[in-house]
JSON list of C-alpha atoms in Angstrom, two decimals:
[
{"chain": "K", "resi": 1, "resn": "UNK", "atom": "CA", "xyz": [-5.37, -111.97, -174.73]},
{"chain": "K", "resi": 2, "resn": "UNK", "atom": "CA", "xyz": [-3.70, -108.50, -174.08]},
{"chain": "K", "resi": 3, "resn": "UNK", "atom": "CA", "xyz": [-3.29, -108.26, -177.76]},
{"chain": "K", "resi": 4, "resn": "UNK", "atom": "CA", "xyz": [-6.85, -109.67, -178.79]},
{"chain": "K", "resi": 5, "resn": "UNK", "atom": "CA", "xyz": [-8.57, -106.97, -176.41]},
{"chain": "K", "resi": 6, "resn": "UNK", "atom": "CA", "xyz": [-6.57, -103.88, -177.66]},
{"chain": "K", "resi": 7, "resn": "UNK", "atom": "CA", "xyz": [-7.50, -105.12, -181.27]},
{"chain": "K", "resi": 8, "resn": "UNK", "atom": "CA", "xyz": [-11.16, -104.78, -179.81]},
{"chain": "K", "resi": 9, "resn": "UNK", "atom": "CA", "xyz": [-10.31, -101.45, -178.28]},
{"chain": "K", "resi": 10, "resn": "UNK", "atom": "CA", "xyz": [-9.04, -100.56, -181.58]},
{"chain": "K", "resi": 11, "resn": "UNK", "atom": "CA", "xyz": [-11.99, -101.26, -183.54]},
{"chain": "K", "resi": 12, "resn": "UNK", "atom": "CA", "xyz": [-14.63, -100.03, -181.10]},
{"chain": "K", "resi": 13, "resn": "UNK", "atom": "CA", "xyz": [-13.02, -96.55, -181.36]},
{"chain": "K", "resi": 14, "resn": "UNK", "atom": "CA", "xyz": [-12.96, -97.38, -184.99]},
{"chain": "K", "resi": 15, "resn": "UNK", "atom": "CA", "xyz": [-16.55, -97.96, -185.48]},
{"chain": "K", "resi": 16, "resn": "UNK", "atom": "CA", "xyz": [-17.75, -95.27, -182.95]},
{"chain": "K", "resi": 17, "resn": "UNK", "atom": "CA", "xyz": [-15.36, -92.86, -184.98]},
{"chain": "K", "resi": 18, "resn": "UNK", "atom": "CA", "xyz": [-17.30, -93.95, -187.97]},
{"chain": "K", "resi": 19, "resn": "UNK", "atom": "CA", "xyz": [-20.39, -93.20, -186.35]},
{"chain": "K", "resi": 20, "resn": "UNK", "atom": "CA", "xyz": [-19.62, -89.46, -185.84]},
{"chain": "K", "resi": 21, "resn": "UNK", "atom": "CA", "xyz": [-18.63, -89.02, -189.66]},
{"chain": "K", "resi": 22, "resn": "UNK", "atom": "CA", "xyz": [-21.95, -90.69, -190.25]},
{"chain": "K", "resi": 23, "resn": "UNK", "atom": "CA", "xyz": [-23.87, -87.79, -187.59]},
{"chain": "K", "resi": 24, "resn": "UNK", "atom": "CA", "xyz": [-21.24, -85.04, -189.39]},
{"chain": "K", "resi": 25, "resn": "UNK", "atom": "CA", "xyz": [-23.10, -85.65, -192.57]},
{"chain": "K", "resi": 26, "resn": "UNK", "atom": "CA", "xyz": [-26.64, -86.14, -191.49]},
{"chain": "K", "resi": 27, "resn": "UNK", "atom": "CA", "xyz": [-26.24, -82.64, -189.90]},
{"chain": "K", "resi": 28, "resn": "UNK", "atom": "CA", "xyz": [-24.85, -81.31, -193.29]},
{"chain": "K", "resi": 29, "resn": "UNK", "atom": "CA", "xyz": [-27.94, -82.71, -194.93]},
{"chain": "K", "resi": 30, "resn": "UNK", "atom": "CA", "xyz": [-30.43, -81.25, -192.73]},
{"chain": "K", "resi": 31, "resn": "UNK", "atom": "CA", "xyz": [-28.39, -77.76, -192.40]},
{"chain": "K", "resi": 32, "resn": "UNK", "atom": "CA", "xyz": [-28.98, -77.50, -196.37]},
{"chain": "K", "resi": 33, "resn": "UNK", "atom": "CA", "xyz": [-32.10, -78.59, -196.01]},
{"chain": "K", "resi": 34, "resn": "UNK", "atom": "CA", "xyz": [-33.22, -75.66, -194.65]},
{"chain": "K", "resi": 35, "resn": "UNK", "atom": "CA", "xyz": [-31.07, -73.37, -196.57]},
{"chain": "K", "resi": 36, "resn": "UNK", "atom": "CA", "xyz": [-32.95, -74.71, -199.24]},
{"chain": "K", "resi": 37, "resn": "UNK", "atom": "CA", "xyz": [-35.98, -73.93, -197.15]},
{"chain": "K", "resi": 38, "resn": "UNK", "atom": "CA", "xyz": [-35.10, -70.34, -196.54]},
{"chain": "K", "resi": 39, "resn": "UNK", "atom": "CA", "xyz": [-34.13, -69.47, -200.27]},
{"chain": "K", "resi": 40, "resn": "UNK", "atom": "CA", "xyz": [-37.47, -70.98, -201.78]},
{"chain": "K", "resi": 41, "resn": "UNK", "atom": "CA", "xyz": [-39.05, -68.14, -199.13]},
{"chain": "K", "resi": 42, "resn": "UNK", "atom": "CA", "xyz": [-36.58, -65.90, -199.90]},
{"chain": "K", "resi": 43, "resn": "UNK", "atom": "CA", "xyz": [-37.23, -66.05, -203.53]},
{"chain": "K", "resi": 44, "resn": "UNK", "atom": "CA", "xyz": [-41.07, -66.02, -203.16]},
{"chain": "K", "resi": 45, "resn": "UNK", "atom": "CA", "xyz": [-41.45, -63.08, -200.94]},
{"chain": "K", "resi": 46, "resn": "UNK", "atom": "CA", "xyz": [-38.12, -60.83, -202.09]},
{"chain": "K", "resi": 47, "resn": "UNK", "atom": "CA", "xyz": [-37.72, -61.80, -198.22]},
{"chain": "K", "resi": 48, "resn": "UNK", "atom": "CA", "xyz": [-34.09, -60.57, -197.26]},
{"chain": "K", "resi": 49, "resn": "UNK", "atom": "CA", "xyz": [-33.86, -61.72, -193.79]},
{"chain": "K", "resi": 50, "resn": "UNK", "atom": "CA", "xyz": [-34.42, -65.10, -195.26]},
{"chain": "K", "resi": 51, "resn": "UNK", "atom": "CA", "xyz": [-31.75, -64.35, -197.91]},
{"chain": "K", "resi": 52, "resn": "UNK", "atom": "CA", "xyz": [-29.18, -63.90, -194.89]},
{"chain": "K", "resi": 53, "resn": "UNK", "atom": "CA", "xyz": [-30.22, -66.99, -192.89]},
{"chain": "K", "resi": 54, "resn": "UNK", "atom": "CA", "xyz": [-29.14, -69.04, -196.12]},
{"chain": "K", "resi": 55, "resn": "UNK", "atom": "CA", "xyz": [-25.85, -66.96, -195.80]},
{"chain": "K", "resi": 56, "resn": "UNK", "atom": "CA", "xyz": [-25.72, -68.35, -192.37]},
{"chain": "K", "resi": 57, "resn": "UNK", "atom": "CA", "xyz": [-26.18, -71.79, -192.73]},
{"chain": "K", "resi": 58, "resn": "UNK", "atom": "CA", "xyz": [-23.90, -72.14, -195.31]},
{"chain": "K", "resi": 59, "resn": "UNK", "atom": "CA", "xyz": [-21.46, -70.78, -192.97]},
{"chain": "K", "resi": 60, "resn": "UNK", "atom": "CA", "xyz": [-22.51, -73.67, -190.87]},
{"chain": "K", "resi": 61, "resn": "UNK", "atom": "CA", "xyz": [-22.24, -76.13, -193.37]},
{"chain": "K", "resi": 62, "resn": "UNK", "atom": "CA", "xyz": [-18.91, -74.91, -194.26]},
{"chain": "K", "resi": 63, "resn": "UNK", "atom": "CA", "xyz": [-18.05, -75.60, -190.24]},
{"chain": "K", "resi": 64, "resn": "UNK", "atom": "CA", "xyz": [-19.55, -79.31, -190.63]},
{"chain": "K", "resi": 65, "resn": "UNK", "atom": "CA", "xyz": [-17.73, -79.82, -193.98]},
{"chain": "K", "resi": 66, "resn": "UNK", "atom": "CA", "xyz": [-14.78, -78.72, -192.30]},
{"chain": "K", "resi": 67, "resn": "UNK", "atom": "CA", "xyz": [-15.05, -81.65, -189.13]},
{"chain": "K", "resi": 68, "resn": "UNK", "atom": "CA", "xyz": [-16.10, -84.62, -191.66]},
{"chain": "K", "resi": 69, "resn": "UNK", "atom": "CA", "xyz": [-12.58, -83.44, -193.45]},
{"chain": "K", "resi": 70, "resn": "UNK", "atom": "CA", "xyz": [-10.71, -83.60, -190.54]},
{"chain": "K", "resi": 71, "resn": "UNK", "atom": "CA", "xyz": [-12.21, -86.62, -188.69]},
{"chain": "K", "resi": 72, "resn": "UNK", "atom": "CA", "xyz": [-11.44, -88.67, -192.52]},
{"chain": "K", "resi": 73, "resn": "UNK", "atom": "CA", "xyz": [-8.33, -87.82, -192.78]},
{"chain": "K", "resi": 74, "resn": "UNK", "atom": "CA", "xyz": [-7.46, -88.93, -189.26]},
{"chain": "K", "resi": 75, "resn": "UNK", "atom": "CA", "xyz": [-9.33, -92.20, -189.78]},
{"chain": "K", "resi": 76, "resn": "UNK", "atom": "CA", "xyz": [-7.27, -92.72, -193.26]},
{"chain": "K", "resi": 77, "resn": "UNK", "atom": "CA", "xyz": [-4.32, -91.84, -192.08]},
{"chain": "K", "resi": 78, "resn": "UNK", "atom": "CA", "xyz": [-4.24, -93.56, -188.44]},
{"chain": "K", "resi": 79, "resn": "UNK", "atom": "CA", "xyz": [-6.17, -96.26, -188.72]},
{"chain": "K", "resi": 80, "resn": "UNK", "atom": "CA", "xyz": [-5.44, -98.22, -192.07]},
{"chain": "K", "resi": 81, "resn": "UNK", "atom": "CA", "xyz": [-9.23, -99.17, -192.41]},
{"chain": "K", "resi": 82, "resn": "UNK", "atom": "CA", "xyz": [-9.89, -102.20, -194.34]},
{"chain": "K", "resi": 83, "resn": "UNK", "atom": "CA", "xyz": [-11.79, -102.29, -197.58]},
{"chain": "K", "resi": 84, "resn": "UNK", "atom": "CA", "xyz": [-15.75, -101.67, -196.63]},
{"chain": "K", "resi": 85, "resn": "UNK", "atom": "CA", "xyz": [-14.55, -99.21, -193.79]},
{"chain": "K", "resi": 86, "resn": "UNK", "atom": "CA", "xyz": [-12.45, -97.30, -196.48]},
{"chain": "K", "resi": 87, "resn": "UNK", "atom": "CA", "xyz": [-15.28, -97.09, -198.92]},
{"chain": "K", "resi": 88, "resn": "UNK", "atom": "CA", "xyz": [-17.25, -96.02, -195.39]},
{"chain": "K", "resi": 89, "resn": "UNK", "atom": "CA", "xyz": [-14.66, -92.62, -194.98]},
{"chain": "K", "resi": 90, "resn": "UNK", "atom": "CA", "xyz": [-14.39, -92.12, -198.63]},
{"chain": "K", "resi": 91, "resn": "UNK", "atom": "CA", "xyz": [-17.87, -92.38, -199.72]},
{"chain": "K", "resi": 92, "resn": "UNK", "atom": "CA", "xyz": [-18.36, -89.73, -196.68]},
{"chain": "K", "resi": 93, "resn": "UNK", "atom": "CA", "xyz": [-15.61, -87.06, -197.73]},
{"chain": "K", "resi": 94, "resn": "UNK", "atom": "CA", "xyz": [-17.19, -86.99, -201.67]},
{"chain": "K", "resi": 95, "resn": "UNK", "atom": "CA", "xyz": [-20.74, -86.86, -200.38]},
{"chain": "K", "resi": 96, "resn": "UNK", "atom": "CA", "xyz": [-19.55, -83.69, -197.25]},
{"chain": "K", "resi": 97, "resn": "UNK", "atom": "CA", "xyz": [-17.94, -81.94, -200.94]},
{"chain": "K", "resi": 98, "resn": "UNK", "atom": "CA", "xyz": [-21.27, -82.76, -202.81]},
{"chain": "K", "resi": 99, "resn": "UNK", "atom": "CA", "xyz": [-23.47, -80.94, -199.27]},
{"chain": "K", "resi": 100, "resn": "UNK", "atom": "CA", "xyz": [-21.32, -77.90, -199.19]},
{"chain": "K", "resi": 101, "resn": "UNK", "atom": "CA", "xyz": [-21.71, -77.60, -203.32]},
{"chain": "K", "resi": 102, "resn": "UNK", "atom": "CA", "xyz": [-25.81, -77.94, -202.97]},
{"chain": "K", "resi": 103, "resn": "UNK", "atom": "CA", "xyz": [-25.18, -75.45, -199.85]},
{"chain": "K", "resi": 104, "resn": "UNK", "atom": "CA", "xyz": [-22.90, -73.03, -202.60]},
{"chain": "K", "resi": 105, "resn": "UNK", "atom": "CA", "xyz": [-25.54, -73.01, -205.22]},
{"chain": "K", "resi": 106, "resn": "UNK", "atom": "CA", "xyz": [-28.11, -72.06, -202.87]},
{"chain": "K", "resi": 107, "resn": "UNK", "atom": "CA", "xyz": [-26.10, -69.04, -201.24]},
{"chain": "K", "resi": 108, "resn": "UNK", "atom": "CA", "xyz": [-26.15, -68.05, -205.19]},
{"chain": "K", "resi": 109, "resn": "UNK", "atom": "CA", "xyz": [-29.50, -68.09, -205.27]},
{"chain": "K", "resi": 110, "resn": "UNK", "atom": "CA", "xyz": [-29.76, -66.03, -202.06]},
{"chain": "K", "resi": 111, "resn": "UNK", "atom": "CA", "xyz": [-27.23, -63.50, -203.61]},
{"chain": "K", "resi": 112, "resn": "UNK", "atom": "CA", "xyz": [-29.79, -62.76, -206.45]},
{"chain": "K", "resi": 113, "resn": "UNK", "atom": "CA", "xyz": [-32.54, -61.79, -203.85]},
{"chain": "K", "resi": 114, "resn": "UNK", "atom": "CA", "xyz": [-30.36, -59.68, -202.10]},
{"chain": "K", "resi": 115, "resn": "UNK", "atom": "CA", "xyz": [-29.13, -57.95, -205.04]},
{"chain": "K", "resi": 116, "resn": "UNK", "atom": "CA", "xyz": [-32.80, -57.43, -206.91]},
{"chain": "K", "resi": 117, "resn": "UNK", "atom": "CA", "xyz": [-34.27, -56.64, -202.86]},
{"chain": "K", "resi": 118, "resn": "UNK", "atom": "CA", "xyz": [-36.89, -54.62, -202.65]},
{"chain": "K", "resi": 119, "resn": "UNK", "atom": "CA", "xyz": [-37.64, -55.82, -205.93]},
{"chain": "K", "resi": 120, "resn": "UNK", "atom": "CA", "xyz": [-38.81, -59.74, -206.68]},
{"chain": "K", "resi": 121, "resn": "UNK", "atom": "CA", "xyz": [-36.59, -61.44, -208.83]},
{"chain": "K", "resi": 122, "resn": "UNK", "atom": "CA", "xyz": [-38.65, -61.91, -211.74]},
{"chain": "K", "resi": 123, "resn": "UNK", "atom": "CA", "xyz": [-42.24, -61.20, -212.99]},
{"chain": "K", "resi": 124, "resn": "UNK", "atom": "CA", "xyz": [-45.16, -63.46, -211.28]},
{"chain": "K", "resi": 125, "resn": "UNK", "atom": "CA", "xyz": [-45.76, -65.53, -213.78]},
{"chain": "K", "resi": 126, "resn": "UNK", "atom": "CA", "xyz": [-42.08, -66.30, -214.31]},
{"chain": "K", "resi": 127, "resn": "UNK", "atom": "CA", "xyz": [-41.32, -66.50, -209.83]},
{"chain": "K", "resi": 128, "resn": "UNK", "atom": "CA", "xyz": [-43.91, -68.98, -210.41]},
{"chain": "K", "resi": 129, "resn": "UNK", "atom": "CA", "xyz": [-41.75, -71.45, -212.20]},
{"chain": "K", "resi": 130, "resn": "UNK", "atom": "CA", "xyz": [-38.61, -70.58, -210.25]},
{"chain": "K", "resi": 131, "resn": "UNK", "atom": "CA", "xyz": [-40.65, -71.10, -206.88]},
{"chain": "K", "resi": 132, "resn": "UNK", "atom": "CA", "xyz": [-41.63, -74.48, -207.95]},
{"chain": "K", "resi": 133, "resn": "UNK", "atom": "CA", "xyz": [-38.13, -75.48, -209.08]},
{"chain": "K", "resi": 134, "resn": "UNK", "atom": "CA", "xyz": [-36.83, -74.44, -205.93]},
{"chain": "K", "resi": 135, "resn": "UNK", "atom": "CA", "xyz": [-39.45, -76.43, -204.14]},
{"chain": "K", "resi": 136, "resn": "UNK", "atom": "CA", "xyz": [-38.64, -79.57, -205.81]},
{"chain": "K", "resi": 137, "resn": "UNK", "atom": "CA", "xyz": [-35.12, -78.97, -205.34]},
{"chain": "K", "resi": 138, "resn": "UNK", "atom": "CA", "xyz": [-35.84, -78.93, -201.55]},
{"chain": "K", "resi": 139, "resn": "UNK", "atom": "CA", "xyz": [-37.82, -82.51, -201.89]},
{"chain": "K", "resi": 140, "resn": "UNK", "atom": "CA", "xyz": [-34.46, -83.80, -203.33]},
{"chain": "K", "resi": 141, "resn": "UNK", "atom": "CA", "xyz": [-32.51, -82.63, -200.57]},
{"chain": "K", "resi": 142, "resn": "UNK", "atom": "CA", "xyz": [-35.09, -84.25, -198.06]},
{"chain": "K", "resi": 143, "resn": "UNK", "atom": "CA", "xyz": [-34.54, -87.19, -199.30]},
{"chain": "K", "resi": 144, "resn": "UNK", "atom": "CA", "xyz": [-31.16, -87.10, -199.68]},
{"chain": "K", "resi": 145, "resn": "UNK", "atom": "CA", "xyz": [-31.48, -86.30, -195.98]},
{"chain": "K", "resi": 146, "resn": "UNK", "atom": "CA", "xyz": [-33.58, -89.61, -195.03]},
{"chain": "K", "resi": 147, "resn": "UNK", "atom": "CA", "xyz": [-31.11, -91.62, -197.47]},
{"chain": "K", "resi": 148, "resn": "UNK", "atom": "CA", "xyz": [-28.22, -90.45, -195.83]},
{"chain": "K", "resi": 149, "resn": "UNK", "atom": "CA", "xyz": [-29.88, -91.14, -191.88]},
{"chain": "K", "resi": 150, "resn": "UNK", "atom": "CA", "xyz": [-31.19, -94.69, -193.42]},
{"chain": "K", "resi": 151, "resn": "UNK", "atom": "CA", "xyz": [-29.20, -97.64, -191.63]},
{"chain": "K", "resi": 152, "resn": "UNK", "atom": "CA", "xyz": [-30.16, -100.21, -194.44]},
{"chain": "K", "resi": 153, "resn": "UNK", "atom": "CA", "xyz": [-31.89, -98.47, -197.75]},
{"chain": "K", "resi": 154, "resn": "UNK", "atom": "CA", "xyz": [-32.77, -100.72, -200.71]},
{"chain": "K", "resi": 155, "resn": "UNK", "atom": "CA", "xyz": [-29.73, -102.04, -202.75]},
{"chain": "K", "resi": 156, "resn": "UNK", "atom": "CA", "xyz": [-30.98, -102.64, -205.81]},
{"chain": "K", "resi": 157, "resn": "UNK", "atom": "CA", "xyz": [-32.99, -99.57, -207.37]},
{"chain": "K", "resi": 158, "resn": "UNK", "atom": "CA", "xyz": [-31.77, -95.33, -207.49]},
{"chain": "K", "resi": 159, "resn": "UNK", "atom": "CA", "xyz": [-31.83, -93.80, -204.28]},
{"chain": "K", "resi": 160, "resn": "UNK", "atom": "CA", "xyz": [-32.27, -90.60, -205.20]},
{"chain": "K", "resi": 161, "resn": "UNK", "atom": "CA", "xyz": [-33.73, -90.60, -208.43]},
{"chain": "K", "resi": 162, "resn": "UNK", "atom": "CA", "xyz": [-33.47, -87.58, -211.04]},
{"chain": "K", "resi": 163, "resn": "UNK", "atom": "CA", "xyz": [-36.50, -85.01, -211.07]},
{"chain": "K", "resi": 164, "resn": "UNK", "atom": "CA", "xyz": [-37.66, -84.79, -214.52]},
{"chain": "K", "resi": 165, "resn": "UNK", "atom": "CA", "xyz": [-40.02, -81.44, -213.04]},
{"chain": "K", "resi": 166, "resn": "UNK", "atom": "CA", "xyz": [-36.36, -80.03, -212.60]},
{"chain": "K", "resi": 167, "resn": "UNK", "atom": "CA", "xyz": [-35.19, -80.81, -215.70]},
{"chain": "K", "resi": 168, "resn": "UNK", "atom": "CA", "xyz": [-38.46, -79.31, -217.45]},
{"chain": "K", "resi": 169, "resn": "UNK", "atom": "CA", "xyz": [-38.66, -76.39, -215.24]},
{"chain": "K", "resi": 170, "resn": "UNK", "atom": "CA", "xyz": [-34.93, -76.06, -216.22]},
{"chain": "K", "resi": 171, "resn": "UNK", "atom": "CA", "xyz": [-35.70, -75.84, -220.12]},
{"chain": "K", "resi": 172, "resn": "UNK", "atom": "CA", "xyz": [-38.62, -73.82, -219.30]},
{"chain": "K", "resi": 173, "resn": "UNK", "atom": "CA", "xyz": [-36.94, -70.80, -217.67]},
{"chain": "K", "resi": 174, "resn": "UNK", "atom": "CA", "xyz": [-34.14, -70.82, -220.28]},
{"chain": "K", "resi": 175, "resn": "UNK", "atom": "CA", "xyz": [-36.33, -70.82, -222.98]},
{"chain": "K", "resi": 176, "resn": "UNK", "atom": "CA", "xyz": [-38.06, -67.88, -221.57]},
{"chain": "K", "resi": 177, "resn": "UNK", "atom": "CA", "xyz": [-35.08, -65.64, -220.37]},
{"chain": "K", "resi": 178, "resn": "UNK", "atom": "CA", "xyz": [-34.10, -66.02, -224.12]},
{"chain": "K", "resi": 179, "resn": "UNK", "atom": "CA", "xyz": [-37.26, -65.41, -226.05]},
{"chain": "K", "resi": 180, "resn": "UNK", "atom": "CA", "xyz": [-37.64, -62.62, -228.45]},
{"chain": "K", "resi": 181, "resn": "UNK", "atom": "CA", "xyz": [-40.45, -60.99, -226.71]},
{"chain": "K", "resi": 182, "resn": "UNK", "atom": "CA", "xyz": [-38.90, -61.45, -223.49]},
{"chain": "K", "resi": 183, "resn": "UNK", "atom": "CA", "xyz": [-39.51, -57.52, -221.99]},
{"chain": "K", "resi": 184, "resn": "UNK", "atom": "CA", "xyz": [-37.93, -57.53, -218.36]},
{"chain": "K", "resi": 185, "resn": "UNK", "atom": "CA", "xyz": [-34.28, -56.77, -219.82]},
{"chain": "K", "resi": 186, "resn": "UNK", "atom": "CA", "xyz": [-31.12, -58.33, -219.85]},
{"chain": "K", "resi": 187, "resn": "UNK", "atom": "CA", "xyz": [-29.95, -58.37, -216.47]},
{"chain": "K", "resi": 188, "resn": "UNK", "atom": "CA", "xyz": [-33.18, -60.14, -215.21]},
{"chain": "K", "resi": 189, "resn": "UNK", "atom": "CA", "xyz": [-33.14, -63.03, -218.04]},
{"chain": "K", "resi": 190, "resn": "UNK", "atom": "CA", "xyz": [-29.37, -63.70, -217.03]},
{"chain": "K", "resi": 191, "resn": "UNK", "atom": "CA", "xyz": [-30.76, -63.89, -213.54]},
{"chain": "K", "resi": 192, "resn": "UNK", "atom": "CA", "xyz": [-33.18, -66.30, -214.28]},
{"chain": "K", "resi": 193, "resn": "UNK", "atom": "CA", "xyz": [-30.50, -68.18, -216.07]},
{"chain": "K", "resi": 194, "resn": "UNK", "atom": "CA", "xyz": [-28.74, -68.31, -213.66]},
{"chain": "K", "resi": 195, "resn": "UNK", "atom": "CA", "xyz": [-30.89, -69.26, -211.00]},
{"chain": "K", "resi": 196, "resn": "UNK", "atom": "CA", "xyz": [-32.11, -72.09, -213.03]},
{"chain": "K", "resi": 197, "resn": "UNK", "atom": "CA", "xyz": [-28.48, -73.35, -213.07]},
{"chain": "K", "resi": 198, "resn": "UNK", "atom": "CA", "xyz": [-27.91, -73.16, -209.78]},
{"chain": "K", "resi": 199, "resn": "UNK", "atom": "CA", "xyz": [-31.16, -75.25, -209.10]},
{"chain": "K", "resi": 200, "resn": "UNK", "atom": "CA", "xyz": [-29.70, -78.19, -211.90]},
{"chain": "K", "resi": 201, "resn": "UNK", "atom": "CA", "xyz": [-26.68, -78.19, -209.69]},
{"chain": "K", "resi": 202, "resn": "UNK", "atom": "CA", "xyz": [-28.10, -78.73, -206.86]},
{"chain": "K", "resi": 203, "resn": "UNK", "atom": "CA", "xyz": [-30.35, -81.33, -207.91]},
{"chain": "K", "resi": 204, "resn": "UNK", "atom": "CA", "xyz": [-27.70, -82.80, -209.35]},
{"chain": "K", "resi": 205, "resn": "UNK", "atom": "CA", "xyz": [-25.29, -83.17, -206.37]},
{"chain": "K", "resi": 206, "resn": "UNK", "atom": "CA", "xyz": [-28.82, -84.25, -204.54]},
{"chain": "K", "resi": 207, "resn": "UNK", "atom": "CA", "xyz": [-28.37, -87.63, -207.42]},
{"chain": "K", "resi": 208, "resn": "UNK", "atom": "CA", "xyz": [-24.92, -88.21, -207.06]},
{"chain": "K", "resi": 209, "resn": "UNK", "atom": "CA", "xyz": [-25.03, -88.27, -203.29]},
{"chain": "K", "resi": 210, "resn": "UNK", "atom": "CA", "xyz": [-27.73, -91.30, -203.82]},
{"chain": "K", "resi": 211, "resn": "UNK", "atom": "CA", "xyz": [-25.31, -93.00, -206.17]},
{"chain": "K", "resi": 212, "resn": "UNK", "atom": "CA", "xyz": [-22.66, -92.53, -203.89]},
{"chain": "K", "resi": 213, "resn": "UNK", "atom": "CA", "xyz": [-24.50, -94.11, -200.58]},
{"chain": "K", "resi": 214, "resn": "UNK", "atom": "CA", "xyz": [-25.77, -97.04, -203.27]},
{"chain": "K", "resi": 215, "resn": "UNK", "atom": "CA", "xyz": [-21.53, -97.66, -204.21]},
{"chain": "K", "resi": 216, "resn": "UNK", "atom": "CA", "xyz": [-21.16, -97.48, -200.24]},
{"chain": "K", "resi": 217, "resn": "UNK", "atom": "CA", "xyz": [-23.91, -100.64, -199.74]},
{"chain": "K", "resi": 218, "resn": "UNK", "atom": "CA", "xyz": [-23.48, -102.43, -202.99]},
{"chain": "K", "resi": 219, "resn": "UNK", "atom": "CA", "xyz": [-19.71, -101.68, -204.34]},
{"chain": "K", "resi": 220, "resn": "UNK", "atom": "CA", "xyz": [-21.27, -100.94, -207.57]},
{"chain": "K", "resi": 221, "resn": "UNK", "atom": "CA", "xyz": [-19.35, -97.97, -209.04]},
{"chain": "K", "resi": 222, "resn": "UNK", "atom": "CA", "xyz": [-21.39, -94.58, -210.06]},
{"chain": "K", "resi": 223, "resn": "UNK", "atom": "CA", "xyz": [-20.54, -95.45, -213.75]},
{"chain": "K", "resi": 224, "resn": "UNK", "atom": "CA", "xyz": [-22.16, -98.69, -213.58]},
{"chain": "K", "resi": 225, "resn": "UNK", "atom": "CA", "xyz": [-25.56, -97.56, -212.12]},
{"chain": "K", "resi": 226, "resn": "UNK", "atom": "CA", "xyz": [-28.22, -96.90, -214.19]},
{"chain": "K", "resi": 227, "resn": "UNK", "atom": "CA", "xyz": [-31.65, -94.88, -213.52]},
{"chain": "K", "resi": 228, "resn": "UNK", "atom": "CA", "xyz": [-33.76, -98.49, -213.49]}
]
């Protein structure tokens, strides 16, 4: 009996440690949330105190990061979890590394206001497109928020599905920064470049962290899922 209730002991330590990882990352998510937040109004209205608060929540996402790492490795390390509790803390640690690279790319962003500040980053018509590719970014991240909070999301569909507006706005920007008659210079088409890149990135890691929580349910690996 001695033996049976420290087994319990064990695993209720186990679980609630689990837990916490599972908090670590929801706060992640909603931390880049609104750094995502903060750089579509930083963008929008050359707004550099809105630049600096998606400095500052990186920082804090780096701090979050930084406790998910820790608490897996003690859990891997000390506890010898069994096989749906060690896809639990592994699934965790990629999807913390895919937050902090969504958080990365949208510092990046933030470092192009600040450098082009007082000036906008690009011509109206062009902060239009760039303003609504951040904006969808920042719907991806919300849901990658709600997917991550979800205690039971749907098994057998994408949980985060790709944006094609991303992917168009993507091509769109591109295409302009390298047109012929493009008159705003060099410097400000590599911007836009660039920004447009560091938008597909996130969105990207905002995918993969769907894929990820679907292998974490349903054991089917990321190669094996398809966009049905």
């Amino acid at each position: 009996m001695r033996v049976g209730g420290q087994d319990m002991r064990v695993r209720t330590k186990f679980s609630s440690e689990l837990m916490a990882l599972t908090d670590e990352l929801a706060q992640m998510a909603r931390l880049t949330q609104e750094a995502s937040e903060r750089a579509t109004a930083a963008l929008t209205g050359s707004d550099l105190t809105a630049a600096y608060e998606v400095f500052a929540l990186e920082e804090q996402v780096e701090i979050e990061h930084a406790k998910c790492e820790d608490r897996s490795v003690i859990l891997l390390a000390l506890e010898a979890p069994v096989a749906r509790d060690l896809r639990h803390v592994v699934t965790a640690m990629q999807i913390a590394d895919d937050l902090l690279a969504v958080s990365r790319a949208l510092s990046r962003v933030a470092d192009v206001v600040v450098r082009r500040y007082p000036d906008p980053v690009a011509p109206a018509v062009v902060l239009d497109s760039v303003a609504e590719m951040s904006g969808a970014v920042t719907l991806l991240i919300g849901t990658a928020v709600r997917v991550i909070a979800a205690q039971n999301p749907p098994r057998d569909r994408v949980l985060i599905p790709r944006d094609e507006t991303v992917d168009r706005l993507r091509a769109h920007l591109v295409e302009l920064a390298a047109a012929d008659g493009w008159a705003h210079g060099s410097a400000m088409a590599i911007d836009i470049a660039l920004l447009a890149h560091h938008f597909e990135r996130a969105a990207d890691h905002c995918v993969r962290i769907g894929r990820l929580i679907r292998f974490f349910h349903t054991g089917i690996p990321l190669y094996a899922q398809t966009e049905a």
